[in-house]
Amino acid sequence: MFSSFRYAACLSSRRFYSTEPPKVPAALIGQLRKLIDVSITKAREALSASNNDVKLALEWLDKDLAISGAAKAAKLEGRLAGEGMISTAVLSKGAGSPSGGLRAAM
C-alpha cells in the first residue's frame, strides 16, 4: 500500500517537458542587470523570452514595464490624495560651502 503511494507521489512531483526549458547563463543575467535595474527573476524571464539576446531582452523589459505600470495605475485610479502635507525649509547657508549656497530640505 505504501509503495504505491510513494510511486504516485513521485509521479505527481515530476515535470515532463518535450524539450528542456532553455538555461539562461548567469553572466547574461549580470550583464542585463548592469544595464537596467531589474530583479534576477525578471532578467531571467526577459532573457528566456528573447532567446538570450540582451537587446531583445531590454525591449521586452520596456514593454513589460509599460504593461505592469499601466496595471498598477489602473488599480490606484480611484484613490484620492486629499490628505497630507508637503513642505520645504531653508536650513542655512550651507556648511562648508565656499560660495555660501543655500541648503534645502523637503
PDB file of C-alpha atoms in Angstrom:
ATOM      1  CA  MET A   1       0.000   0.000   0.000  1.00  0.00           C
ATOM      2  CA  PHE A   2       2.726   2.488   0.933  1.00  0.00           C
ATOM      3  CA  SER A   3       4.888   1.633  -2.040  1.00  0.00           C
ATOM      4  CA  SER A   4       2.076   2.548  -4.447  1.00  0.00           C
ATOM      5  CA  PHE A   5       1.522   5.826  -2.553  1.00  0.00           C
ATOM      6  CA  ARG A   6       5.238   6.695  -2.841  1.00  0.00           C
ATOM      7  CA  TYR A   7       5.173   5.865  -6.547  1.00  0.00           C
ATOM      8  CA  ALA A   8       2.124   8.095  -7.127  1.00  0.00           C
ATOM      9  CA  ALA A   9       3.686  10.939  -5.109  1.00  0.00           C
ATOM     10  CA  CYS A  10       6.889  10.605  -7.109  1.00  0.00           C
ATOM     11  CA  LEU A  11       4.997  10.803 -10.411  1.00  0.00           C
ATOM     12  CA  SER A  12       2.995  13.855  -9.361  1.00  0.00           C
ATOM     13  CA  SER A  13       6.129  15.827  -8.497  1.00  0.00           C
ATOM     14  CA  ARG A  14       7.837  15.188 -11.839  1.00  0.00           C
ATOM     15  CA  ARG A  15       7.547  17.537 -14.745  1.00  0.00           C
ATOM     16  CA  PHE A  16       7.563  16.165 -18.227  1.00  0.00           C
ATOM     17  CA  TYR A  17       8.832  18.508 -20.930  1.00  0.00           C
ATOM     18  CA  SER A  18       9.005  17.727 -24.594  1.00  0.00           C
ATOM     19  CA  THR A  19      12.131  19.860 -24.617  1.00  0.00           C
ATOM     20  CA  GLU A  20      14.053  21.204 -21.662  1.00  0.00           C
ATOM     21  CA  PRO A  21      13.493  24.878 -20.870  1.00  0.00           C
ATOM     22  CA  PRO A  22      16.494  26.920 -22.002  1.00  0.00           C
ATOM     23  CA  LYS A  23      19.034  27.722 -19.313  1.00  0.00           C
ATOM     24  CA  VAL A  24      19.954  31.371 -19.021  1.00  0.00           C
ATOM     25  CA  PRO A  25      23.661  31.950 -18.302  1.00  0.00           C
ATOM     26  CA  ALA A  26      24.376  33.870 -15.110  1.00  0.00           C
ATOM     27  CA  ALA A  27      26.800  36.131 -16.996  1.00  0.00           C
ATOM     28  CA  LEU A  28      23.983  37.354 -19.255  1.00  0.00           C
ATOM     29  CA  ILE A  29      21.742  37.971 -16.245  1.00  0.00           C
ATOM     30  CA  GLY A  30      24.514  40.027 -14.644  1.00  0.00           C
ATOM     31  CA  GLN A  31      25.111  41.960 -17.845  1.00  0.00           C
ATOM     32  CA  LEU A  32      21.416  42.782 -18.175  1.00  0.00           C
ATOM     33  CA  ARG A  33      21.163  43.840 -14.530  1.00  0.00           C
ATOM     34  CA  LYS A  34      24.117  46.224 -15.003  1.00  0.00           C
ATOM     35  CA  LEU A  35      22.284  47.902 -17.863  1.00  0.00           C
ATOM     36  CA  ILE A  36      18.922  48.248 -16.125  1.00  0.00           C
ATOM     37  CA  ASP A  37      17.786  47.981 -12.509  1.00  0.00           C
ATOM     38  CA  VAL A  38      15.698  44.806 -12.573  1.00  0.00           C
ATOM     39  CA  SER A  39      15.273  41.752 -10.353  1.00  0.00           C
ATOM     40  CA  ILE A  40      17.044  38.489 -11.117  1.00  0.00           C
ATOM     41  CA  THR A  41      13.791  36.702 -11.916  1.00  0.00           C
ATOM     42  CA  LYS A  42      12.659  39.440 -14.325  1.00  0.00           C
ATOM     43  CA  ALA A  43      16.077  39.415 -16.012  1.00  0.00           C
ATOM     44  CA  ARG A  44      15.941  35.632 -16.366  1.00  0.00           C
ATOM     45  CA  GLU A  45      12.381  35.801 -17.706  1.00  0.00           C
ATOM     46  CA  ALA A  46      13.303  38.500 -20.220  1.00  0.00           C
ATOM     47  CA  LEU A  47      16.357  36.619 -21.451  1.00  0.00           C
ATOM     48  CA  SER A  48      14.483  33.356 -21.821  1.00  0.00           C
ATOM     49  CA  ALA A  49      11.682  35.140 -23.705  1.00  0.00           C
ATOM     50  CA  SER A  50      14.215  36.758 -26.036  1.00  0.00           C
ATOM     51  CA  ASN A  51      16.344  33.622 -26.605  1.00  0.00           C
ATOM     52  CA  ASN A  52      19.293  35.018 -24.582  1.00  0.00           C
ATOM     53  CA  ASP A  53      19.586  38.206 -26.656  1.00  0.00           C
ATOM     54  CA  VAL A  54      20.337  41.221 -24.450  1.00  0.00           C
ATOM     55  CA  LYS A  55      18.949  43.857 -26.854  1.00  0.00           C
ATOM     56  CA  LEU A  56      15.672  41.995 -27.277  1.00  0.00           C
ATOM     57  CA  ALA A  57      15.542  41.408 -23.514  1.00  0.00           C
ATOM     58  CA  LEU A  58      15.808  45.184 -22.927  1.00  0.00           C
ATOM     59  CA  GLU A  59      12.914  45.759 -25.337  1.00  0.00           C
ATOM     60  CA  TRP A  60      10.913  43.012 -23.614  1.00  0.00           C
ATOM     61  CA  LEU A  61      11.549  44.624 -20.221  1.00  0.00           C
ATOM     62  CA  ASP A  62      10.423  48.030 -21.531  1.00  0.00           C
ATOM     63  CA  LYS A  63       7.168  46.524 -22.799  1.00  0.00           C
ATOM     64  CA  ASP A  64       6.664  44.580 -19.567  1.00  0.00           C
ATOM     65  CA  LEU A  65       7.314  47.706 -17.501  1.00  0.00           C
ATOM     66  CA  ALA A  66       4.747  49.658 -19.518  1.00  0.00           C
ATOM     67  CA  ILE A  67       2.148  46.911 -19.108  1.00  0.00           C
ATOM     68  CA  SER A  68       2.748  46.435 -15.383  1.00  0.00           C
ATOM     69  CA  GLY A  69       2.855  50.212 -14.802  1.00  0.00           C
ATOM     70  CA  ALA A  70      -0.475  50.647 -16.566  1.00  0.00           C
ATOM     71  CA  ALA A  71      -1.954  47.847 -14.463  1.00  0.00           C
ATOM     72  CA  LYS A  72      -0.730  49.470 -11.233  1.00  0.00           C
ATOM     73  CA  ALA A  73      -2.074  52.857 -12.317  1.00  0.00           C
ATOM     74  CA  ALA A  74      -5.469  51.342 -13.133  1.00  0.00           C
ATOM     75  CA  LYS A  75      -5.534  49.704  -9.706  1.00  0.00           C
ATOM     76  CA  LEU A  76      -4.867  53.032  -7.940  1.00  0.00           C
ATOM     77  CA  GLU A  77      -7.040  55.134 -10.236  1.00  0.00           C
ATOM     78  CA  GLY A  78      -9.959  55.667  -7.841  1.00  0.00           C
ATOM     79  CA  ARG A  79      -7.880  56.802  -4.871  1.00  0.00           C
ATOM     80  CA  LEU A  80      -7.827  60.424  -3.814  1.00  0.00           C
ATOM     81  CA  ALA A  81      -4.876  62.269  -2.325  1.00  0.00           C
ATOM     82  CA  GLY A  82      -6.938  64.624  -0.208  1.00  0.00           C
ATOM     83  CA  GLU A  83      -4.763  64.460   2.883  1.00  0.00           C
ATOM     84  CA  GLY A  84      -1.103  65.064   3.535  1.00  0.00           C
ATOM     85  CA  MET A  85       1.372  67.872   3.542  1.00  0.00           C
ATOM     86  CA  ILE A  86       4.459  68.721   1.538  1.00  0.00           C
ATOM     87  CA  SER A  87       6.756  71.446   2.761  1.00  0.00           C
ATOM     88  CA  THR A  88      10.228  72.819   2.205  1.00  0.00           C
ATOM     89  CA  ALA A  89      12.522  74.626   4.601  1.00  0.00           C
ATOM     90  CA  VAL A  90      15.682  76.619   4.042  1.00  0.00           C
ATOM     91  CA  LEU A  91      18.138  75.348   6.652  1.00  0.00           C
ATOM     92  CA  SER A  92      21.220  77.534   6.435  1.00  0.00           C
ATOM     93  CA  LYS A  93      23.804  78.958   4.080  1.00  0.00           C
ATOM     94  CA  GLY A  94      25.357  75.529   3.635  1.00  0.00           C
ATOM     95  CA  ALA A  95      28.029  74.333   5.995  1.00  0.00           C
ATOM     96  CA  GLY A  96      31.459  74.119   4.401  1.00  0.00           C
ATOM     97  CA  SER A  97      30.309  75.674   1.174  1.00  0.00           C
ATOM     98  CA  PRO A  98      32.724  78.367  -0.061  1.00  0.00           C
ATOM     99  CA  SER A  99      30.011  80.071  -2.105  1.00  0.00           C
ATOM    100  CA  GLY A 100      27.593  80.133   0.809  1.00  0.00           C
ATOM    101  CA  GLY A 101      24.850  78.370  -1.162  1.00  0.00           C
ATOM    102  CA  LEU A 102      21.524  77.513   0.433  1.00  0.00           C
ATOM    103  CA  ARG A 103      20.613  74.037   1.656  1.00  0.00           C
ATOM    104  CA  ALA A 104      17.007  72.986   1.495  1.00  0.00           C
ATOM    105  CA  ALA A 105      15.116  70.049   2.931  1.00  0.00           C
ATOM    106  CA  MET A 106      11.828  68.561   1.945  1.00  0.00           C
TER     107      MET A 106
END
